[in-house]
Coordinates of C-alpha atoms and ligand atoms in Angstrom, one line a residue:
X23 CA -14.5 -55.2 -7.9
X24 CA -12.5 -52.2 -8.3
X25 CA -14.3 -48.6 -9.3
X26 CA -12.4 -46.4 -11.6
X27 CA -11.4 -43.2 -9.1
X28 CA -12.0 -40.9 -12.2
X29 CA -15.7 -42.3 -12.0
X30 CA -16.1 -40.2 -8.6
X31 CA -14.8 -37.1 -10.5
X32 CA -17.7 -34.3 -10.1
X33 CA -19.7 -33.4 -12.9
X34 CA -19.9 -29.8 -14.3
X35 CA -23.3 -28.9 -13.1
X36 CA -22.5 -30.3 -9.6
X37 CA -19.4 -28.0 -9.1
X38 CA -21.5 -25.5 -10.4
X39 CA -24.0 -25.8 -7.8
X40 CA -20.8 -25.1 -5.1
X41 CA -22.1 -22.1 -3.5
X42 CA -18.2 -20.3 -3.5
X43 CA -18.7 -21.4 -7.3
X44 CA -22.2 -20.0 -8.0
X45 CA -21.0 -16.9 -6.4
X46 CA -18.0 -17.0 -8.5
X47 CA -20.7 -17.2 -11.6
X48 CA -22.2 -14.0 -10.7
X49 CA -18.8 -11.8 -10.3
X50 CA -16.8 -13.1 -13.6
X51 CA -19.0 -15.0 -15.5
X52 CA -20.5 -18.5 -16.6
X53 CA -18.4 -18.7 -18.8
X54 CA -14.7 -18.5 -17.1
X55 CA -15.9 -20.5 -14.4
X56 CA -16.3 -23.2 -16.8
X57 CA -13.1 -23.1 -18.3
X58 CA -11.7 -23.1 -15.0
X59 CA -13.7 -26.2 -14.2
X60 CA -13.0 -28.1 -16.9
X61 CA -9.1 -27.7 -16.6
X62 CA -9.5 -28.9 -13.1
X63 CA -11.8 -31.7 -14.0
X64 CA -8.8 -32.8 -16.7
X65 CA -6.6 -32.6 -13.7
X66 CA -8.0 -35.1 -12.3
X67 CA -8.7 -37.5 -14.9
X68 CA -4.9 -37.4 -15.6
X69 CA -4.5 -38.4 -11.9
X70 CA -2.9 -34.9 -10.8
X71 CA -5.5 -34.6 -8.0
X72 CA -8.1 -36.9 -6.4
X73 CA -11.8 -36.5 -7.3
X74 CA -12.7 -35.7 -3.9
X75 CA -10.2 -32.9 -4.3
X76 CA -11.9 -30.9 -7.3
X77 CA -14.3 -28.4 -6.1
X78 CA -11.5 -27.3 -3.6
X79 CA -8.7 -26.6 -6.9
X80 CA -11.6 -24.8 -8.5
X81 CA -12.7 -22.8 -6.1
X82 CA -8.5 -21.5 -5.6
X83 CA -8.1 -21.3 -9.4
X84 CA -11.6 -19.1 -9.8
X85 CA -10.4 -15.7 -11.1
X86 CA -11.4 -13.2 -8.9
X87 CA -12.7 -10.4 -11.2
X88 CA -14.1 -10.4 -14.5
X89 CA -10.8 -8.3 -15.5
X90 CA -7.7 -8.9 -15.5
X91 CA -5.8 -5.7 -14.2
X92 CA -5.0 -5.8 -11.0
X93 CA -4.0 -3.4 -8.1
X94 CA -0.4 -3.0 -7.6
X95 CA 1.8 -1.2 -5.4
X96 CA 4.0 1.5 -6.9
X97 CA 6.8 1.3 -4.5
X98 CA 9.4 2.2 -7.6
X99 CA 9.9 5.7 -6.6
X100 CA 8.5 6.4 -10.2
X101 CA 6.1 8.7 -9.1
X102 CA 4.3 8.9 -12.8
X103 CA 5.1 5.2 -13.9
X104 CA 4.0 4.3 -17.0
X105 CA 3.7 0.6 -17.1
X106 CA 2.2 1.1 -14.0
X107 CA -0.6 3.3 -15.9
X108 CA 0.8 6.7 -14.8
X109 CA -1.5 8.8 -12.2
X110 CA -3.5 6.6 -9.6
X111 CA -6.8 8.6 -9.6
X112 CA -7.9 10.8 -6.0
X113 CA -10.9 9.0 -4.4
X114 CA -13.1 12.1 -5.9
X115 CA -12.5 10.9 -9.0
X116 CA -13.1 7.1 -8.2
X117 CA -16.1 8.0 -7.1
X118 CA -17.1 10.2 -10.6
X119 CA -16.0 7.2 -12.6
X120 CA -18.1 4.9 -10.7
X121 CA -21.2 7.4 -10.8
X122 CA -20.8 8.0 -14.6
X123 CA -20.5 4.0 -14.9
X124 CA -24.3 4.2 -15.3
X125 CA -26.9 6.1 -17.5
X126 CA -25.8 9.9 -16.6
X127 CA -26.8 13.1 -18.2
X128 CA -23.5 13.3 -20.0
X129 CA -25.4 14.9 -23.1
X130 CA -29.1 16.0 -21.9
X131 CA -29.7 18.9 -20.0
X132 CA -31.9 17.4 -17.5
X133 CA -33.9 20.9 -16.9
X134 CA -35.0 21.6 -20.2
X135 CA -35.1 17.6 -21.4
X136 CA -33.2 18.8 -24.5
X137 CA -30.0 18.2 -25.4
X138 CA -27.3 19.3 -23.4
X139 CA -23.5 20.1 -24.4
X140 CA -21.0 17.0 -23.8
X141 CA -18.8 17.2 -20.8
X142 CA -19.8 21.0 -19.9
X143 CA -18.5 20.3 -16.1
X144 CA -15.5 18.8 -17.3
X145 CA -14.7 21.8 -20.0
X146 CA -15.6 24.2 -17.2
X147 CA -13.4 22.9 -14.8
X148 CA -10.7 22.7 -17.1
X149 CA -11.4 26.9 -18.1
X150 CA -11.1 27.7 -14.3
X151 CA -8.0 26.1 -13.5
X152 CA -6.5 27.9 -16.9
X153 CA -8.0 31.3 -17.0
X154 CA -6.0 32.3 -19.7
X155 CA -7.1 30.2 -22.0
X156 CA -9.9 31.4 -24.1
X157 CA -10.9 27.8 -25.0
X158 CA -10.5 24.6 -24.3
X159 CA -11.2 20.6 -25.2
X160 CA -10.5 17.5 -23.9
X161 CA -9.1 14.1 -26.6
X162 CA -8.1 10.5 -25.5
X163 CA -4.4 11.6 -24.8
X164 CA -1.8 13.8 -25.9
X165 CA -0.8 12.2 -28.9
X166 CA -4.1 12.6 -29.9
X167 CA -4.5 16.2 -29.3
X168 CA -1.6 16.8 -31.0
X169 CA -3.0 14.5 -34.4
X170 CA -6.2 17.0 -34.0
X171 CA -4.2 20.0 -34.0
X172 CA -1.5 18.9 -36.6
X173 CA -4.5 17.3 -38.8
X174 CA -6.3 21.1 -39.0
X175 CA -3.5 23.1 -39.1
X176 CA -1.4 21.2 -42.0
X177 CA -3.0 18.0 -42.4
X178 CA -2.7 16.8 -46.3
X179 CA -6.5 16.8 -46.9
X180 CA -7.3 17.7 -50.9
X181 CA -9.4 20.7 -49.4
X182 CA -6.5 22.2 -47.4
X183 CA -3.8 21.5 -49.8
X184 CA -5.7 23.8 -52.2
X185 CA -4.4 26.4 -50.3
X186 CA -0.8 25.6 -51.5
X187 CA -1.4 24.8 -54.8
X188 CA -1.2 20.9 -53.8
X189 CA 1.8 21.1 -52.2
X190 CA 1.5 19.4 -48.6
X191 CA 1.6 21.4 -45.7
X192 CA 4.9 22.0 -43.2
X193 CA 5.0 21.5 -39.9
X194 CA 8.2 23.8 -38.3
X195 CA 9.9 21.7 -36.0
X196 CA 13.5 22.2 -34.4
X197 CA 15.8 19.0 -34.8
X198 CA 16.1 18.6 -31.0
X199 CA 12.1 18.2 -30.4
X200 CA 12.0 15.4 -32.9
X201 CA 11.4 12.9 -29.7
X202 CA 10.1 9.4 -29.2
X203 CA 7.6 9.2 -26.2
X204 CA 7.8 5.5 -25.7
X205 CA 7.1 2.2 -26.4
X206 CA 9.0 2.5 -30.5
X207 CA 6.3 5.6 -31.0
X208 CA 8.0 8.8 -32.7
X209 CA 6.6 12.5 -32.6
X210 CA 7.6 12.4 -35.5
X211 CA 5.5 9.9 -37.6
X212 CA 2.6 11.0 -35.6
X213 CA 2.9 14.2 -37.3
X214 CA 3.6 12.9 -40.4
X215 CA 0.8 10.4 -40.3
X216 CA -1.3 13.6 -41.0
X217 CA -0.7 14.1 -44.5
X218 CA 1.7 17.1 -43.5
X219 CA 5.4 17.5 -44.3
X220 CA 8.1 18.6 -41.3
X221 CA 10.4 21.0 -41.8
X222 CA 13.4 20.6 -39.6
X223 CA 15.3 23.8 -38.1
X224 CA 18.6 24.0 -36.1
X225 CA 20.6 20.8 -34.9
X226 CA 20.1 18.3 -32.5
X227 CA 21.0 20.9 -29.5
X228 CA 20.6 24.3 -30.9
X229 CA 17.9 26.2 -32.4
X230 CA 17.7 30.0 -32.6
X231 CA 14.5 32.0 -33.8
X232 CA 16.4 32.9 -37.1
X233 CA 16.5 29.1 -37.8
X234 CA 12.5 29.1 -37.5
X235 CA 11.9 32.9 -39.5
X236 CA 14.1 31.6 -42.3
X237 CA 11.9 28.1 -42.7
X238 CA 8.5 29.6 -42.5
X239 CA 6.9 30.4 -45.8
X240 CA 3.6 29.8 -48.2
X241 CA 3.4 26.2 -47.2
X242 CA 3.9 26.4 -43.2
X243 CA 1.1 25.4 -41.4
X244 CA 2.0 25.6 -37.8
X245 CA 5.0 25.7 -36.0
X246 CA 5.3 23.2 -33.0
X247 CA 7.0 23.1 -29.9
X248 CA 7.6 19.8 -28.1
X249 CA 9.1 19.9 -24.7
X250 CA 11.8 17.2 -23.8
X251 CA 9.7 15.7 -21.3
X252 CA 12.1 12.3 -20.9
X253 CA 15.4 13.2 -21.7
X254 CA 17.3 16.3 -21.2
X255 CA 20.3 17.6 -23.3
X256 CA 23.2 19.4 -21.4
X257 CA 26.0 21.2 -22.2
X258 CA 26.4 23.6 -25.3
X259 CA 22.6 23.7 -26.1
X260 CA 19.8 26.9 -27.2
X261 CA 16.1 26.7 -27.8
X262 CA 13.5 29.0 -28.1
X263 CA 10.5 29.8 -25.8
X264 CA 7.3 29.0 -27.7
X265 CA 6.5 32.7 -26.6
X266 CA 8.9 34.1 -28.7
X267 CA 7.5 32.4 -32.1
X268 CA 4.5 33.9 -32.0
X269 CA 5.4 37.2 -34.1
X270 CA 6.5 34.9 -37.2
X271 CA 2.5 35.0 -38.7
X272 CA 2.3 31.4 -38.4
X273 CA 0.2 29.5 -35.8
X274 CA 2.6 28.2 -32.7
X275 CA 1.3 25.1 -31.0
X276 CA 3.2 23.9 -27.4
X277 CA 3.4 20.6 -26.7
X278 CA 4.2 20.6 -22.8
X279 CA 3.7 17.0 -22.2
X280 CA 3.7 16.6 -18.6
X281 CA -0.2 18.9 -18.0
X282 CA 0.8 21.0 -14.9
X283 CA -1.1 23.9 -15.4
X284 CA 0.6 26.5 -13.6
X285 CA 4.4 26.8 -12.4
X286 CA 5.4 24.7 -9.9
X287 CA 8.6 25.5 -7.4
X288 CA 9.8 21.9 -7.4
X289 CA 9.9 21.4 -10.6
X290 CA 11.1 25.1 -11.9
X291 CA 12.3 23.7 -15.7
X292 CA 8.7 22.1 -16.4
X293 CA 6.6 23.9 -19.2
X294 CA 3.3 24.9 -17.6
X295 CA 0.4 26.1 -19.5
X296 CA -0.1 29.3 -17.7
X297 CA 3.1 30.9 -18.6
X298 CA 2.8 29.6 -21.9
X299 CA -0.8 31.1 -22.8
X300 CA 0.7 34.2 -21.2
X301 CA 3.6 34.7 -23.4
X302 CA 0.8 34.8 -26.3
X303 CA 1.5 31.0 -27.4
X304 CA -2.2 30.3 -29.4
X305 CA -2.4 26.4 -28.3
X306 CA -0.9 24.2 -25.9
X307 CA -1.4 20.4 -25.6
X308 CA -0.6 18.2 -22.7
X309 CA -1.6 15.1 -21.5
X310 CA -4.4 14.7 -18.3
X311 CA -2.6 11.6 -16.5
X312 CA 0.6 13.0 -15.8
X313 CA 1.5 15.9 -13.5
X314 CA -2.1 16.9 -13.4
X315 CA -3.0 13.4 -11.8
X316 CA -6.0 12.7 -13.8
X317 CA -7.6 10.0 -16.1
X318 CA -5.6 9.2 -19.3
X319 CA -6.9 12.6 -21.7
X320 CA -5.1 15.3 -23.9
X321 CA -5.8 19.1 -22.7
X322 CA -6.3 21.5 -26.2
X323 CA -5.8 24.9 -24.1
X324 CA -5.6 28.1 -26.1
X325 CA -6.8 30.7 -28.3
X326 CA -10.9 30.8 -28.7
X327 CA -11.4 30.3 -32.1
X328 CA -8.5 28.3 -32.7
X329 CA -10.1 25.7 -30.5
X330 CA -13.4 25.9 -31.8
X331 CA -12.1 24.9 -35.1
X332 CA -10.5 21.8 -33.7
X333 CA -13.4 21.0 -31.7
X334 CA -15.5 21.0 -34.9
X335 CA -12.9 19.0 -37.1
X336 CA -14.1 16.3 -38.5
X337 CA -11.0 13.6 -36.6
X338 CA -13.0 15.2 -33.1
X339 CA -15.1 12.7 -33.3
X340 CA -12.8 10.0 -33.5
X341 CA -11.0 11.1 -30.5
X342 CA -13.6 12.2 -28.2
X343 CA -12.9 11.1 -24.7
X344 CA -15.5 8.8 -22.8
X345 CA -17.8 10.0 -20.1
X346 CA -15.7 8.0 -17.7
X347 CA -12.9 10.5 -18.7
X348 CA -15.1 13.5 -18.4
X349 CA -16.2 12.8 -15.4
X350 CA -13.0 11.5 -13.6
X351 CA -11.3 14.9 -15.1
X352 CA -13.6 17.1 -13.7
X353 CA -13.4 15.5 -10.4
X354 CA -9.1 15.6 -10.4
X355 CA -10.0 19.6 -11.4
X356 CA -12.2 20.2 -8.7
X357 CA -11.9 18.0 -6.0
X358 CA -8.6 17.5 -3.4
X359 CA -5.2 17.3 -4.2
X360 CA -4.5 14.5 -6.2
X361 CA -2.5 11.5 -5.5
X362 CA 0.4 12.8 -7.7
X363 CA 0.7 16.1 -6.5
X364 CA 0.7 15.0 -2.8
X365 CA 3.4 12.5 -3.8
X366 CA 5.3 15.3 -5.7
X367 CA 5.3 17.3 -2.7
X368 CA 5.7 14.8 0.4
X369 CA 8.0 16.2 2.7
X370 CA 11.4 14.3 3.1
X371 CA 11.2 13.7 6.9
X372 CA 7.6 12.4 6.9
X373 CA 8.8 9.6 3.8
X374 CA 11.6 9.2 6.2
X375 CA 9.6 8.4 9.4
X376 CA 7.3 6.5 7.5
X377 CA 10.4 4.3 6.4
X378 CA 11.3 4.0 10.0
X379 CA 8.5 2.3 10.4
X380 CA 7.3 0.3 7.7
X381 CA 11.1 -1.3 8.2
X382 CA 10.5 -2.1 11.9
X383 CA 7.5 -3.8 11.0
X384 CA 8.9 -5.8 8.5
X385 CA 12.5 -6.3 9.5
X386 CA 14.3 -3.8 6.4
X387 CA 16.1 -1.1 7.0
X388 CA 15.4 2.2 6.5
X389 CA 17.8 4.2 3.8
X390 CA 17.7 7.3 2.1
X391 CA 17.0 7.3 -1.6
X392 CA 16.4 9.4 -5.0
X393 CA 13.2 9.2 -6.8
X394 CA 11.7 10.5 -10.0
X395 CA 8.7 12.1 -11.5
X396 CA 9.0 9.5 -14.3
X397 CA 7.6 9.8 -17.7
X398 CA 5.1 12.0 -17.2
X399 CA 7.7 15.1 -17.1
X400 CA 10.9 16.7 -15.3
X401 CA 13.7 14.3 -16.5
X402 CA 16.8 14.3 -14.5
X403 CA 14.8 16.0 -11.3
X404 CA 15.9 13.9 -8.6
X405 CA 13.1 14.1 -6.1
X406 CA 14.6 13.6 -2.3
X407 CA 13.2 10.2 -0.9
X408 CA 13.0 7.3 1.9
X409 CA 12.8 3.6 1.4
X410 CA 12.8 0.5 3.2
X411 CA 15.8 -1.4 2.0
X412 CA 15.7 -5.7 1.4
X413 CA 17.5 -8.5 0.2
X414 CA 17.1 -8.1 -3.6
X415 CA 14.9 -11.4 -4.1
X416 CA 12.2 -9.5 -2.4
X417 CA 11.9 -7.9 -5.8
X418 CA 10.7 -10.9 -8.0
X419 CA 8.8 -12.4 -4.9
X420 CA 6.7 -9.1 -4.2
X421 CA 5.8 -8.7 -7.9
X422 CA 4.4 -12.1 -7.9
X423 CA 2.5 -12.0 -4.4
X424 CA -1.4 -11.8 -4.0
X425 CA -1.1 -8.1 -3.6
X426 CA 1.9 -7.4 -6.2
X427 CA 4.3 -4.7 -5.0
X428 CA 6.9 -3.2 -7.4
X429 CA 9.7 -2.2 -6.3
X430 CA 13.4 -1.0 -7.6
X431 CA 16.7 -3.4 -7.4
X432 CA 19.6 -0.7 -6.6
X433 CA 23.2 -1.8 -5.4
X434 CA 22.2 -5.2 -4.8
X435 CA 19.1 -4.9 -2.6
X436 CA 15.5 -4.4 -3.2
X437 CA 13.9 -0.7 -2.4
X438 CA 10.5 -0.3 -1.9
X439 CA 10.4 4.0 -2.3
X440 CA 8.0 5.2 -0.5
X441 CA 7.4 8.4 -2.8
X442 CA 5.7 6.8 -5.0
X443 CA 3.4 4.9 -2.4
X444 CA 0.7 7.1 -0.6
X445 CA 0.8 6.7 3.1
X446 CA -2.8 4.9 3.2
X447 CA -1.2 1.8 1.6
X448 CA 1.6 1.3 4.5
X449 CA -0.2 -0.9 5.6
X450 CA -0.9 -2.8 2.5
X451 CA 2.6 -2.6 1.5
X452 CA 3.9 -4.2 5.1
X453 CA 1.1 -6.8 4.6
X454 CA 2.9 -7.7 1.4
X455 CA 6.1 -8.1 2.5
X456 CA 5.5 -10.2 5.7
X457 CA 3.6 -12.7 3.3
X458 CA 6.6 -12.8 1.2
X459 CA 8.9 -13.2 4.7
X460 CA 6.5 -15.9 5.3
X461 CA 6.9 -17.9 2.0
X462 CA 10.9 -17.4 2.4
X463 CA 10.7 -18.6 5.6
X464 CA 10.2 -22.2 4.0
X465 CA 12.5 -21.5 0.9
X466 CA 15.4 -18.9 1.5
X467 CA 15.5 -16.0 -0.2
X468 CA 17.8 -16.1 -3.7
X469 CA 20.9 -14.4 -3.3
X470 CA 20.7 -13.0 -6.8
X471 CA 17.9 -12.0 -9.0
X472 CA 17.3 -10.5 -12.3
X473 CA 17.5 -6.2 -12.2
X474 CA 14.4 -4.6 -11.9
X475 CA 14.5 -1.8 -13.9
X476 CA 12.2 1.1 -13.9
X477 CA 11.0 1.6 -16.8
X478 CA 9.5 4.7 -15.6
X479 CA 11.9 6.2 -18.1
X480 CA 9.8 6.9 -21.5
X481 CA 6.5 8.3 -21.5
Ligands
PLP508 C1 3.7 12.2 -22.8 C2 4.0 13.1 -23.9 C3 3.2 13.0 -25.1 C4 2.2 11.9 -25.3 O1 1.1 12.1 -24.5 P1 0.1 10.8 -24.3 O2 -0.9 11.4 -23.3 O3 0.9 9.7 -23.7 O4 -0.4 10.5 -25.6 C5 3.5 13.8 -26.1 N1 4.4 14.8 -26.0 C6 5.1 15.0 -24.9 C7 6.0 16.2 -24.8 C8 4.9 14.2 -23.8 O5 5.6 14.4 -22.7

């Protein structure tokens, strides 16, 4: 007599009581380790794999966190990559994130018992590291600070538009700043997704302050400032400082996009908040996960009362940031340099030594290279750089290995730059290569593979 093999195939609950499988249970869930086990079981009723052979294929299929984002190195030379999810947060603010992960006294002043005001260590490190601003306030991301401010300074609410006798309010922007920042979204219906109207000045590469005087009137609400922060325009081209707006009556709001606070010498043509408080400018938004290095969050920096009022807009509310935010912001503020500025500002010879021997270990070569700040800010800044140079298929094989590296296809080879890789993941990143050499060991490497581009490019 002859047994049906599929007869012998495990039941649910048994592979369930697997102890790699029950532990499995308690990291991702009941319910993904059953999907997971049922597929395989199918498997093997359709003769794929033997019965005895189950409990082995669930135990490698088993997802390993209850997420599905995972770690990868950014060996692009992007140094603020946005696919990659821009600044990789300092170990200070790992830590914040992970203590605010629980209850924490977020709101409640835990002296008193009563309540207490959101964020306070977060807004307070913010107004030390920008002294000139008389207030400030913390939204989900740039665009959204920029919604907040456009939305109370010439949103198209009924109660506003009184003011104007109905009419919608303006919004002076020069033609040049009418930018996308990525991913099909346009500056410019953001703004106008707030009920007000823009008012174009100038052409696409010149603007003077006449252009501005001459379109301000009854209806202007603000004028606004955006900063190029991902292309850059050359040749016969003016624009004005957001400084020298301010005397036109109307409010002037800088967007500076990229969030470094004060001037920086390596990058002497990025906007910095500072300088543009002290020229008299009443508001300046940025974003908190670009140059500054922090969690994804938009910085409202500026004039007192000005900020009060957007803090007590009604949108506020929508865009509030998280305490995971809060917290993770306050640590970037306070705690050691950030991943992001020590990348900015690793020192050519020390990338170079460190490509010396990453390539030794994994049989590349070492080569110098260009890399970028990325979205985040400084377009066209070529940053000085080392990498390890490979046979281009490294490229598609590293993105898809256990630990996935990206790195940049360039003349036919793969780089893995190692500006954009902090010098406590050399190790990681060799790791991930040798697996790679390993697995081409048994197939060659492809002499041709698609172009990796970055796509570091929009922000
Ligand atoms: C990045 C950027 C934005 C958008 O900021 P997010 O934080 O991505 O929402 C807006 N304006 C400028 C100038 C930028 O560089």
């Amino acid at each position: 007599m002859t047994t049906d093999p599929r007869r012998r195939i495990p039941r649910t609950d048994a592979v369930l009581a697997d102890p790699r499988v029950a532990a499995a249970v308690a990291v991702v869930g009941k319910a993904r380790v059953k999907d997971v086990v049922l597929a395989v079981q199918q498997r093997a009723r359709d003769g794929e794999i033997g019965p005895d052979a189950v409990v082995d294929a669930v135990v490698t299929g088993l997802p390993r966190s209850a997420a599905s984002l995972r770690p990868v190195l950014n060996a692009t030379g992007v140094v603020l990559h946005t696919n990659l999810g821009r600044a990789p947060l300092s170990g200070a603010a790992r830590d914040a994130l992970v203590t605010a992960a629980g209850t924490t006294d977020v709101e409640l002043d835990l002296v008193t018992g009563g309540r207490g005001k959101r964020g306070a260590g977060a807004m307070g490190a913010l107004a030390d590291a920008v002294p000139d601003a008389g207030g400030v306030h913390v939204v989900n991301n740039g665009a959204a600070a920029l919604i907040l401010a456009a939305t109370a300074l010439a949103g198209g609410d009924a109660a506003e538009r009184s003011s104007t006798g109905g009419a919608r309010r303006e919004i002076v922007i020069a033609r040049g700043e009418m930018v996308e920042i990525g991913d099909g979204f346009r500056l410019p219906e953001l703004l106008e997704s707030t009920g007000a109207r823009l008012r174009e000045v100038g052409t696409t590469n010149r603007v003077r302050v006449d252009d501005y005087a001459a379109a301000i009137g009854p209806a202007t609400g603000m004028i606004l400032k955006v900063h190029p922060s991902n292309f850059v325009v050359q040749g016969f081209t003016s624009s004005v400082p957001a400084g020298e707006l301010t005397g036109l009556g109307v409010p002037v709001v800088a967007d500076i996009g990229s969030g470094l606070l004060a001037p920086h010498p390596l990058l002497p043509d990025e906007p910095d908040a500072a300088t543009e408080l002290r020229a008299g400018v009443p508001l300046v938004t940025a974003s908190g996960d670009k140059l500054l290095g922090g969690p994804q969050a938009g910085l409202l920096l500026g004039d007192a009362e000005l900020v009060h009022r957007l803090r007590r807009h009604p949108l506020a509310r929508a865009l509030r940031v998280d305490k995971l935010t809060l917290a993770a912001l306050e640590a970037t503020l306070r705690g050691p340099v950030p991943p992001v500025r020590a990348m900015l500002e690793a020192d050519r010879d020390a990338l170079r030594a460190r490509a010396r021997t990453v390539a030794a270990a994994v049989g590349g070569e070492a080569v110098d290279c260009a890399a970028q700040v990325g979205g985040g800010g400084a377009p066209g800044v070529d940053l000085p750089s080392a990498a390890v140079a490979l046979p281009a298929g490294y490229a598609e094989a590293l993105r898809a290995g256990d630990d996935p590296v990206v790195g940049r296809v360039e003349q036919g080879r793969c780089l893995l730059d190692l500006r954009s890789v902090l010098p406590v993941d050399d190790d990681r990143l060799v790791a991930a290569v040798r697996a790679v050499t390993v697995r081409f060991s048994s197939h060659p490497v492809p002499a041709v593979t698609h172009c990796l581009h970055p796509e570091g490019a929009s922000s």
